PDB file of C-alpha atoms in Angstrom:
ATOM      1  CA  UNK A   1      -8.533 -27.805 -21.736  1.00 51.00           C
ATOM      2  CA  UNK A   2      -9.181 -24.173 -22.083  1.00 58.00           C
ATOM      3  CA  UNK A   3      -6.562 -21.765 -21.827  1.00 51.00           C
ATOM      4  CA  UNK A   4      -7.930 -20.333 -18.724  1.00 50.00           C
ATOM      5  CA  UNK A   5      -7.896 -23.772 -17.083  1.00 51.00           C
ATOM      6  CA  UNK A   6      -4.348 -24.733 -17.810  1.00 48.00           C
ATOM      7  CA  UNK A   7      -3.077 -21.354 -16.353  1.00 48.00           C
ATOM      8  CA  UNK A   8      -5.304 -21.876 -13.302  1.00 50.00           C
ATOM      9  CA  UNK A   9      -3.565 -25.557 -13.165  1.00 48.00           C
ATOM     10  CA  UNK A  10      -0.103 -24.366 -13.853  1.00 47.00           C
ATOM     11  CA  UNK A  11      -0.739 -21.813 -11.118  1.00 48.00           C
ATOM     12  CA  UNK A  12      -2.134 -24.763  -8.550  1.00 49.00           C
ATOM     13  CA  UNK A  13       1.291 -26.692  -9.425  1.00 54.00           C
ATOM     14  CA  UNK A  14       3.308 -23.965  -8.957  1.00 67.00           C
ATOM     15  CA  UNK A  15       4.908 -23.840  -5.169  1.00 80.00           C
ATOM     16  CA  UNK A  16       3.808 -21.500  -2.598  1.00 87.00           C
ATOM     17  CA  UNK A  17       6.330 -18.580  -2.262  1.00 82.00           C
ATOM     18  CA  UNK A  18       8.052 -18.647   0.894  1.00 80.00           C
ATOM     19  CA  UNK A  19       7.756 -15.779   3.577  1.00 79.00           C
ATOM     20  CA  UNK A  20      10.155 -14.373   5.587  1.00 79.00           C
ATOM     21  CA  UNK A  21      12.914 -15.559   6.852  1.00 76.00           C
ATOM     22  CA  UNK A  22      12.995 -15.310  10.623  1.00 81.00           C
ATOM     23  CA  UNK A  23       9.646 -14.526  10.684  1.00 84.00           C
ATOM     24  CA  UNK A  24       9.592 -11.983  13.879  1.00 90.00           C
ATOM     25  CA  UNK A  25      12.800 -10.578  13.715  1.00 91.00           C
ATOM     26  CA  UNK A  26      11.896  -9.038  10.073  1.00 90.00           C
ATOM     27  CA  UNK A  27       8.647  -8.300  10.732  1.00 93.00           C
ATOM     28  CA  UNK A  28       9.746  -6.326  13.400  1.00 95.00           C
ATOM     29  CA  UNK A  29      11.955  -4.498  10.997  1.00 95.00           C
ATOM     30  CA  UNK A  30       9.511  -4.032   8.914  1.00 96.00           C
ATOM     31  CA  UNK A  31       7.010  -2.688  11.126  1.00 97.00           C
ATOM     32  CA  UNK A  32       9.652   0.039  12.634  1.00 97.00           C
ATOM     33  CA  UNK A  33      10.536   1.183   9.023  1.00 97.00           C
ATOM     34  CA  UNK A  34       6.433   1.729   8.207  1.00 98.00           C
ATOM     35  CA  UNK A  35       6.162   3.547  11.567  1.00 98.00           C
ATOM     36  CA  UNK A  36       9.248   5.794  10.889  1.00 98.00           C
ATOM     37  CA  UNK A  37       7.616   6.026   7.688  1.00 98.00           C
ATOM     38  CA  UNK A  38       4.275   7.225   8.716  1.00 98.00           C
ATOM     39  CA  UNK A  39       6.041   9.496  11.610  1.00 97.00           C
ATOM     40  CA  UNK A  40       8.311  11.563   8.943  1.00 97.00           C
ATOM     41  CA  UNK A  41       6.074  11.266   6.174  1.00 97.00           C
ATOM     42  CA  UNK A  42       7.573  11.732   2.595  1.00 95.00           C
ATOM     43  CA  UNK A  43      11.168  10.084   3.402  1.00 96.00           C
ATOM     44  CA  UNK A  44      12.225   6.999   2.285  1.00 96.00           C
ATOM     45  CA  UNK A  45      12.665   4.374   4.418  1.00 97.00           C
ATOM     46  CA  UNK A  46      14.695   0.989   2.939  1.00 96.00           C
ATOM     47  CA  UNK A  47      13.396  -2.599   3.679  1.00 94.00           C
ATOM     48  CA  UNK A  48      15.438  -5.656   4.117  1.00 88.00           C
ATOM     49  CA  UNK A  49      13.514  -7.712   1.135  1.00 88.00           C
ATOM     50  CA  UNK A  50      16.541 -10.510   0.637  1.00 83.00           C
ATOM     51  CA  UNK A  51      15.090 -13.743  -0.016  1.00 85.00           C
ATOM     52  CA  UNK A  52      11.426 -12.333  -0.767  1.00 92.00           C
ATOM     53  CA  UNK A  53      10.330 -14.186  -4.342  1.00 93.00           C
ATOM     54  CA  UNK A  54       6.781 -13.505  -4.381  1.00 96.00           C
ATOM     55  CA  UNK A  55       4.509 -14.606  -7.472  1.00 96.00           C
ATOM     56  CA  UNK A  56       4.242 -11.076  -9.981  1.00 96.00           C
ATOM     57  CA  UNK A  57       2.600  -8.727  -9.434  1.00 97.00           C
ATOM     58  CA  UNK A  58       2.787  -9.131  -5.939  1.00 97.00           C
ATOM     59  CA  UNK A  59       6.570  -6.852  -5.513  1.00 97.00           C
ATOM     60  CA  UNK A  60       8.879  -8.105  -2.974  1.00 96.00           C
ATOM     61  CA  UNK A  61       8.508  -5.079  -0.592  1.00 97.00           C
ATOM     62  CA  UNK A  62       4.504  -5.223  -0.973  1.00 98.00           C
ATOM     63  CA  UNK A  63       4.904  -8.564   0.322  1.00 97.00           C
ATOM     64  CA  UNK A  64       7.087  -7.306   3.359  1.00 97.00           C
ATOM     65  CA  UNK A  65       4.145  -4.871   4.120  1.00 98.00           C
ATOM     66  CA  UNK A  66       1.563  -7.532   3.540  1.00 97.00           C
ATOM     67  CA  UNK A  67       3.427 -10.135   6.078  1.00 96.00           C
ATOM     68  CA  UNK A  68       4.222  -7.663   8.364  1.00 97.00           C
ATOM     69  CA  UNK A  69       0.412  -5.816   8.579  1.00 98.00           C
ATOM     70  CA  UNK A  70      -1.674  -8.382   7.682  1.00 98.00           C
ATOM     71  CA  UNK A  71      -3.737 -10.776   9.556  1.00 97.00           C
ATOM     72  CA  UNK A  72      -6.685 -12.916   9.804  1.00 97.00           C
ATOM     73  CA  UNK A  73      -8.784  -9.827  11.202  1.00 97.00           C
ATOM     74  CA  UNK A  74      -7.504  -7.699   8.537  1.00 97.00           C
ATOM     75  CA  UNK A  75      -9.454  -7.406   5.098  1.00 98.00           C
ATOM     76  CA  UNK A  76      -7.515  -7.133   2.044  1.00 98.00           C
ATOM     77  CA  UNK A  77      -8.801  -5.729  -1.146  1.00 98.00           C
ATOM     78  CA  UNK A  78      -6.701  -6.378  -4.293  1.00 98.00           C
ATOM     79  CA  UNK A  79      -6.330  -4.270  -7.737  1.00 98.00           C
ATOM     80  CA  UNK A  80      -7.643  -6.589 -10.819  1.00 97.00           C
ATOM     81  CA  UNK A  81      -3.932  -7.629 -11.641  1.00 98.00           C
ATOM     82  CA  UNK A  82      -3.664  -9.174  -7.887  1.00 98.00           C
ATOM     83  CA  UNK A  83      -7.259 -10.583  -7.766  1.00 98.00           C
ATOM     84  CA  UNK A  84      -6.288 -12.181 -11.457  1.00 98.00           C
ATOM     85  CA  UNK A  85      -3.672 -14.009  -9.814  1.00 97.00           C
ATOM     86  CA  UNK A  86      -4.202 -17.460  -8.191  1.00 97.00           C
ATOM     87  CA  UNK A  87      -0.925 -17.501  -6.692  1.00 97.00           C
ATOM     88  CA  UNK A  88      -0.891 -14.016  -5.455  1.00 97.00           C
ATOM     89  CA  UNK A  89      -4.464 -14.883  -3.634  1.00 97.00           C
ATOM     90  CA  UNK A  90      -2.963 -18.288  -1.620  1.00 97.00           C
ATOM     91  CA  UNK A  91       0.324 -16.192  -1.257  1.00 96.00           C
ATOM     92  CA  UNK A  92      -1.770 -13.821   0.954  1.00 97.00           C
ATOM     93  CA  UNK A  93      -3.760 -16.449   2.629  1.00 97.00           C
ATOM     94  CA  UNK A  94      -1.469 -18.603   3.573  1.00 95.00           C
ATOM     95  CA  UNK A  95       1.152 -16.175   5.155  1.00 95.00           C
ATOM     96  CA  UNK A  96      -1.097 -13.641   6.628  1.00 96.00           C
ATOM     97  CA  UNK A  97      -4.316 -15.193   7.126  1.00 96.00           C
ATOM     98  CA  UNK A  98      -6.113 -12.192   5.615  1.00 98.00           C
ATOM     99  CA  UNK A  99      -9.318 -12.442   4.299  1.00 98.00           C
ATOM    100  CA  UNK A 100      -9.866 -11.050   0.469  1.00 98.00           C
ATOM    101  CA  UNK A 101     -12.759  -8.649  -0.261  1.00 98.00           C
ATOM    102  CA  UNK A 102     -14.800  -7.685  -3.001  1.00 97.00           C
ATOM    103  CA  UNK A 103     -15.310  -4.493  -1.880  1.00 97.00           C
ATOM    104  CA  UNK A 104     -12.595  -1.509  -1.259  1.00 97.00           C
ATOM    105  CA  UNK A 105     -14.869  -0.272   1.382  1.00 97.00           C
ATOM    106  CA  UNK A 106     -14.938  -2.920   3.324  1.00 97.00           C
ATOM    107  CA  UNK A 107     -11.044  -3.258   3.215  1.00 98.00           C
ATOM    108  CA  UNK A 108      -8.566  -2.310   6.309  1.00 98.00           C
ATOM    109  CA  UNK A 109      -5.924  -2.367   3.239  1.00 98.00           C
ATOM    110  CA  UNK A 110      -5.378  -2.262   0.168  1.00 98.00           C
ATOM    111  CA  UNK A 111      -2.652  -3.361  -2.148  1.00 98.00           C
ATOM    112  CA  UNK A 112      -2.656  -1.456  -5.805  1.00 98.00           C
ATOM    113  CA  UNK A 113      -0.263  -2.949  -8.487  1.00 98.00           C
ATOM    114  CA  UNK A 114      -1.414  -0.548 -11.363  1.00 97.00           C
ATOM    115  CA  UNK A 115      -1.238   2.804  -9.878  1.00 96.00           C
ATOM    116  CA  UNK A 116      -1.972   4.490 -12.761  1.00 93.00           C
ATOM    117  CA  UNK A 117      -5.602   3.153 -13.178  1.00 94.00           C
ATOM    118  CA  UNK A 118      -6.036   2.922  -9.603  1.00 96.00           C
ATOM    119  CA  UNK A 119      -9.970   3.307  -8.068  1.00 97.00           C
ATOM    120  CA  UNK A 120     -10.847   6.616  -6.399  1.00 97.00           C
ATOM    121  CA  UNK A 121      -9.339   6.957  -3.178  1.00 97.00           C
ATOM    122  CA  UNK A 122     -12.924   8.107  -1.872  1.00 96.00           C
ATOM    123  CA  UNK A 123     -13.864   4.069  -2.603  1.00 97.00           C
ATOM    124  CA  UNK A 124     -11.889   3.035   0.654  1.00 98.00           C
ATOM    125  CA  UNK A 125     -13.343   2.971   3.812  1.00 97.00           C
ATOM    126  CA  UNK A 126     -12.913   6.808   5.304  1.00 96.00           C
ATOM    127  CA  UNK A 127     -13.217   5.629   9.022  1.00 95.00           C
ATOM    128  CA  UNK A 128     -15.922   7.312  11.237  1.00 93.00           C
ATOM    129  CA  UNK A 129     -15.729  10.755  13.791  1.00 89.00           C
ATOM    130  CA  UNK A 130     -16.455   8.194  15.937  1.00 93.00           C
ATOM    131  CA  UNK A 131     -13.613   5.683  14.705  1.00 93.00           C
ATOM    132  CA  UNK A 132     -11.292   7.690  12.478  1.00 92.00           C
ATOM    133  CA  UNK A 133      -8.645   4.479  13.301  1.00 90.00           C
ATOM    134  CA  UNK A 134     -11.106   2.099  11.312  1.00 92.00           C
ATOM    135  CA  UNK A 135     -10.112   3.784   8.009  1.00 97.00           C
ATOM    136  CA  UNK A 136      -8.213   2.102   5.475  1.00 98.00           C
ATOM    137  CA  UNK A 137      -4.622   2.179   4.612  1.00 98.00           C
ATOM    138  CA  UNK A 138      -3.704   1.473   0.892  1.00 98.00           C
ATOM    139  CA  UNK A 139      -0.401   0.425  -0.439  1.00 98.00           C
ATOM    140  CA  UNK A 140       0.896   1.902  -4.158  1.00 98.00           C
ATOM    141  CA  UNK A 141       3.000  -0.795  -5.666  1.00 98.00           C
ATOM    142  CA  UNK A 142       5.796  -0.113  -8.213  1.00 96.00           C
ATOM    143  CA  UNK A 143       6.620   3.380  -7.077  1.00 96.00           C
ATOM    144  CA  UNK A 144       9.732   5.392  -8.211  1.00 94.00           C
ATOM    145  CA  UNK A 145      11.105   8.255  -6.031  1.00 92.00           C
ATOM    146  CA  UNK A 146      13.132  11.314  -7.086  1.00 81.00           C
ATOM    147  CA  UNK A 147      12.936  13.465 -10.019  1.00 63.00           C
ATOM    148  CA  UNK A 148      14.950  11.005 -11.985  1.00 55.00           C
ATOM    149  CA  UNK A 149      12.821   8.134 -11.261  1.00 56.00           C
ATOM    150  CA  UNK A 150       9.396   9.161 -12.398  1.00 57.00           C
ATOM    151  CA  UNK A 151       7.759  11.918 -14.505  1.00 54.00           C
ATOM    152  CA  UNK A 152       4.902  13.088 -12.348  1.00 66.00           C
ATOM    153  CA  UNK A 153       5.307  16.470 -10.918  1.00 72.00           C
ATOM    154  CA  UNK A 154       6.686  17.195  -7.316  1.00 82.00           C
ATOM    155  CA  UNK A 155       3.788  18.119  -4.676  1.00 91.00           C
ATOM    156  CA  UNK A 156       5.107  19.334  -1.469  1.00 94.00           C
ATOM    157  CA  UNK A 157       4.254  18.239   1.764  1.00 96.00           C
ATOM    158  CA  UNK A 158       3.642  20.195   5.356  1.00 96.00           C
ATOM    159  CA  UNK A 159       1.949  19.083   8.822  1.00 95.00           C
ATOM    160  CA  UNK A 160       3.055  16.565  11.420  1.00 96.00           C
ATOM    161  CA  UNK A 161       6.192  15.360  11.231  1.00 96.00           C
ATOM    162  CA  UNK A 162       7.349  17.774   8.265  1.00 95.00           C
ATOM    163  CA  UNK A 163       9.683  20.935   9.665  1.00 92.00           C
ATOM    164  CA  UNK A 164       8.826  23.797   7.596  1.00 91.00           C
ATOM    165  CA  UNK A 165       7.636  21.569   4.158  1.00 92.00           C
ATOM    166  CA  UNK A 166       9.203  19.087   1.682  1.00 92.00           C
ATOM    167  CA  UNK A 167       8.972  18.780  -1.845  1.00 92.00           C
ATOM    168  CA  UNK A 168       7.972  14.724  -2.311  1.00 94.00           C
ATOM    169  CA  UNK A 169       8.557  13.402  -5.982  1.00 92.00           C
ATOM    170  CA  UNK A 170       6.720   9.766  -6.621  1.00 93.00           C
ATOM    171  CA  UNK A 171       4.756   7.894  -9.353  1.00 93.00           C
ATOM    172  CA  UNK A 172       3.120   6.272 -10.949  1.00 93.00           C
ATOM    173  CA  UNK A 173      -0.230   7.957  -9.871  1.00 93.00           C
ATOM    174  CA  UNK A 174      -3.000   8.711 -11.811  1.00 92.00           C
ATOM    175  CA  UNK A 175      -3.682  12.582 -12.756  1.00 89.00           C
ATOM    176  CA  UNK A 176      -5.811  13.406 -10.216  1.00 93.00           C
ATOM    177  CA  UNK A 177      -4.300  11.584  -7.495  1.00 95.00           C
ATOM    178  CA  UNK A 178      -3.022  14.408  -5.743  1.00 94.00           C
ATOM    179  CA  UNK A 179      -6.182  16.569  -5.607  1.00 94.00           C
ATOM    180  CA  UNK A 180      -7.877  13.414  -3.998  1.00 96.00           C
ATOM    181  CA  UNK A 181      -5.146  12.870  -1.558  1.00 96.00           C
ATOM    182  CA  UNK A 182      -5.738  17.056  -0.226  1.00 95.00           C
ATOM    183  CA  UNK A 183      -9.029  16.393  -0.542  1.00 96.00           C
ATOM    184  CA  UNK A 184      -8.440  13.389   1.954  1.00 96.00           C
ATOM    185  CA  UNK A 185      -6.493  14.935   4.147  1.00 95.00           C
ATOM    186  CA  UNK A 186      -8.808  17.626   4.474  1.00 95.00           C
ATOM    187  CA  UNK A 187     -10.921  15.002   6.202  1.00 94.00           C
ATOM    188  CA  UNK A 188      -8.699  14.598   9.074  1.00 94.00           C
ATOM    189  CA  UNK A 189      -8.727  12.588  12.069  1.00 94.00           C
ATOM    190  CA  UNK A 190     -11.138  10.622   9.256  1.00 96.00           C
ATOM    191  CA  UNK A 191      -9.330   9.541   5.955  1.00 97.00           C
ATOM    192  CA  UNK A 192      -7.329   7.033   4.479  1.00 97.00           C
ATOM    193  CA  UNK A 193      -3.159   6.508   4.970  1.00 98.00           C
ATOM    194  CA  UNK A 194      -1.022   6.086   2.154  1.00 98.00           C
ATOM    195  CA  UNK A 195       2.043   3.825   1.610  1.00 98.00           C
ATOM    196  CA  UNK A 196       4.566   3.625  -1.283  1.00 98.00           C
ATOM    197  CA  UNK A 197       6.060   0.919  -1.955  1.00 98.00           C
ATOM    198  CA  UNK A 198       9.511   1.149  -4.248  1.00 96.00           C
ATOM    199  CA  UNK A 199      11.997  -1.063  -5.401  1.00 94.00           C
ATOM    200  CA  UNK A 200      13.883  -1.456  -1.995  1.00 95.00           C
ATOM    201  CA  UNK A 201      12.323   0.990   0.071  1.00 96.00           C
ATOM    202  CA  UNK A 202       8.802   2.489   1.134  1.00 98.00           C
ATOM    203  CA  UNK A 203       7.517   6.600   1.979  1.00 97.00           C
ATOM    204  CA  UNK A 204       4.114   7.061   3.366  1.00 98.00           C
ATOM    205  CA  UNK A 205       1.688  10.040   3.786  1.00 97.00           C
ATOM    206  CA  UNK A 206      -0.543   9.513   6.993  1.00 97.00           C
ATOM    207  CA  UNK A 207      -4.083  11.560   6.696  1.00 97.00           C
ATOM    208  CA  UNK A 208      -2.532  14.220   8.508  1.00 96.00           C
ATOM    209  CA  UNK A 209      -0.414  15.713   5.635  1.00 97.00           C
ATOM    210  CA  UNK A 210      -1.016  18.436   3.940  1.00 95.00           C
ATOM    211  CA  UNK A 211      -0.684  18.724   0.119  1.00 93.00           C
ATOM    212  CA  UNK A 212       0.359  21.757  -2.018  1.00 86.00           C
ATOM    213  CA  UNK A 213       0.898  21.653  -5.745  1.00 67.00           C
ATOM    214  CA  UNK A 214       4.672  22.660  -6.603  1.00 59.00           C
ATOM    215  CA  UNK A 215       5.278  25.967  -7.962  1.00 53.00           C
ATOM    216  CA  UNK A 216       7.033  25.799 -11.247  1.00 45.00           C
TER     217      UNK A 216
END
């Protein structure tokens, strides 16, 4: 036996990673955070993850998102550390239904667990001016807030939802992520939505959002 095929068999005898607890109740939760998210974009919002063991890479508050906006009419493209992973893959399926793509474009979301070397953002489906709601949403794994918590430069935020405009501090991202993301938003009502997800807790930039490079 090959190396490859004992790690896909220890992977097959491995059990499937429970989901949430009370099913409704915290994806309920979960939802309200993302929305609260999404309406006050650059704040952090905290998740209830207790009891969330999902296989690695997968985090445990990706996997809150994933149960909570997932479903079986829902395509999911995944980075190549989550498409590597068997377990990750039935994870997904088997709690949300979601069907797995090939393709970023053809994704409604996206789940990233190597920021850093992420694809383009201009791969993901951009929506239409006739159905700017049919754009894709991708989700940044791994993500450290605050000065403290990561070394890539503050950008600072203004539009809907922002009073006046708000430095927002986060990383990984790659080095051009940030002229990408004004270049998205630029597209607006077309363009993709962004999502953070940290440690405990989640921020989110809609397409609406405006980005300006930090003066230092």
């Amino acid at each position: 036996m090959t190396a490859t095929q004992e790690t896909q068999t220890s992977q097959a005898m491995t059990p499937l990673a429970a989901g949430f607890h009370d099913p409704v109740h915290d994806a309920q939760a979960c939802f309200r955070a993302v929305m609260n998210a999404m309406a006050r974009p650059g704040t952090r919002q905290s998740l209830d993850i207790a009891g969330l063991t999902p296989p690695a890479p997968l985090t445990s508050v990706a996997a809150a998102l994933a149960l909570t906006l997932l479903d079986y009419d829902t395509p999911v493209w995944l980075d190549k550390p989550l498409m590597a992973s068997e377990a990750v893959k039935a994870f997904l399926r088997f709690h949300t239904g979601a069907p797995i793509v090939n393709e970023p474009v053809e994704a409604a979301f996206a789940l990233v667990a190597n920021p850093g070397q992420m694809i383009p953002l201009a791969s993901f489906n951009q929506g239409s001016a006739e159905y700017p709601d049919r754009s894709a949403t991708v989700i940044l794994l791994g993500q450290g807030f605050g000065a403290a918590r990561t070394a890539t430069p503050a950008v600072t935020l203004t539009g809907p939802g922002i009073q006046d405009s708000t430095a927002f501090p986060v990383g990984p991202v790659p080095p051009v992520f940030w002229e990408q993301v004004a270049a998205n938003s630029r597209q607006f009502p077309r363009g993709i939505d962004l999502i953070f997800a940290g440690a405990a807790e989640i921020a989110a930039l809609p397409r609406s959002t405006r980005i300006l490079p930090t003066e230092v």
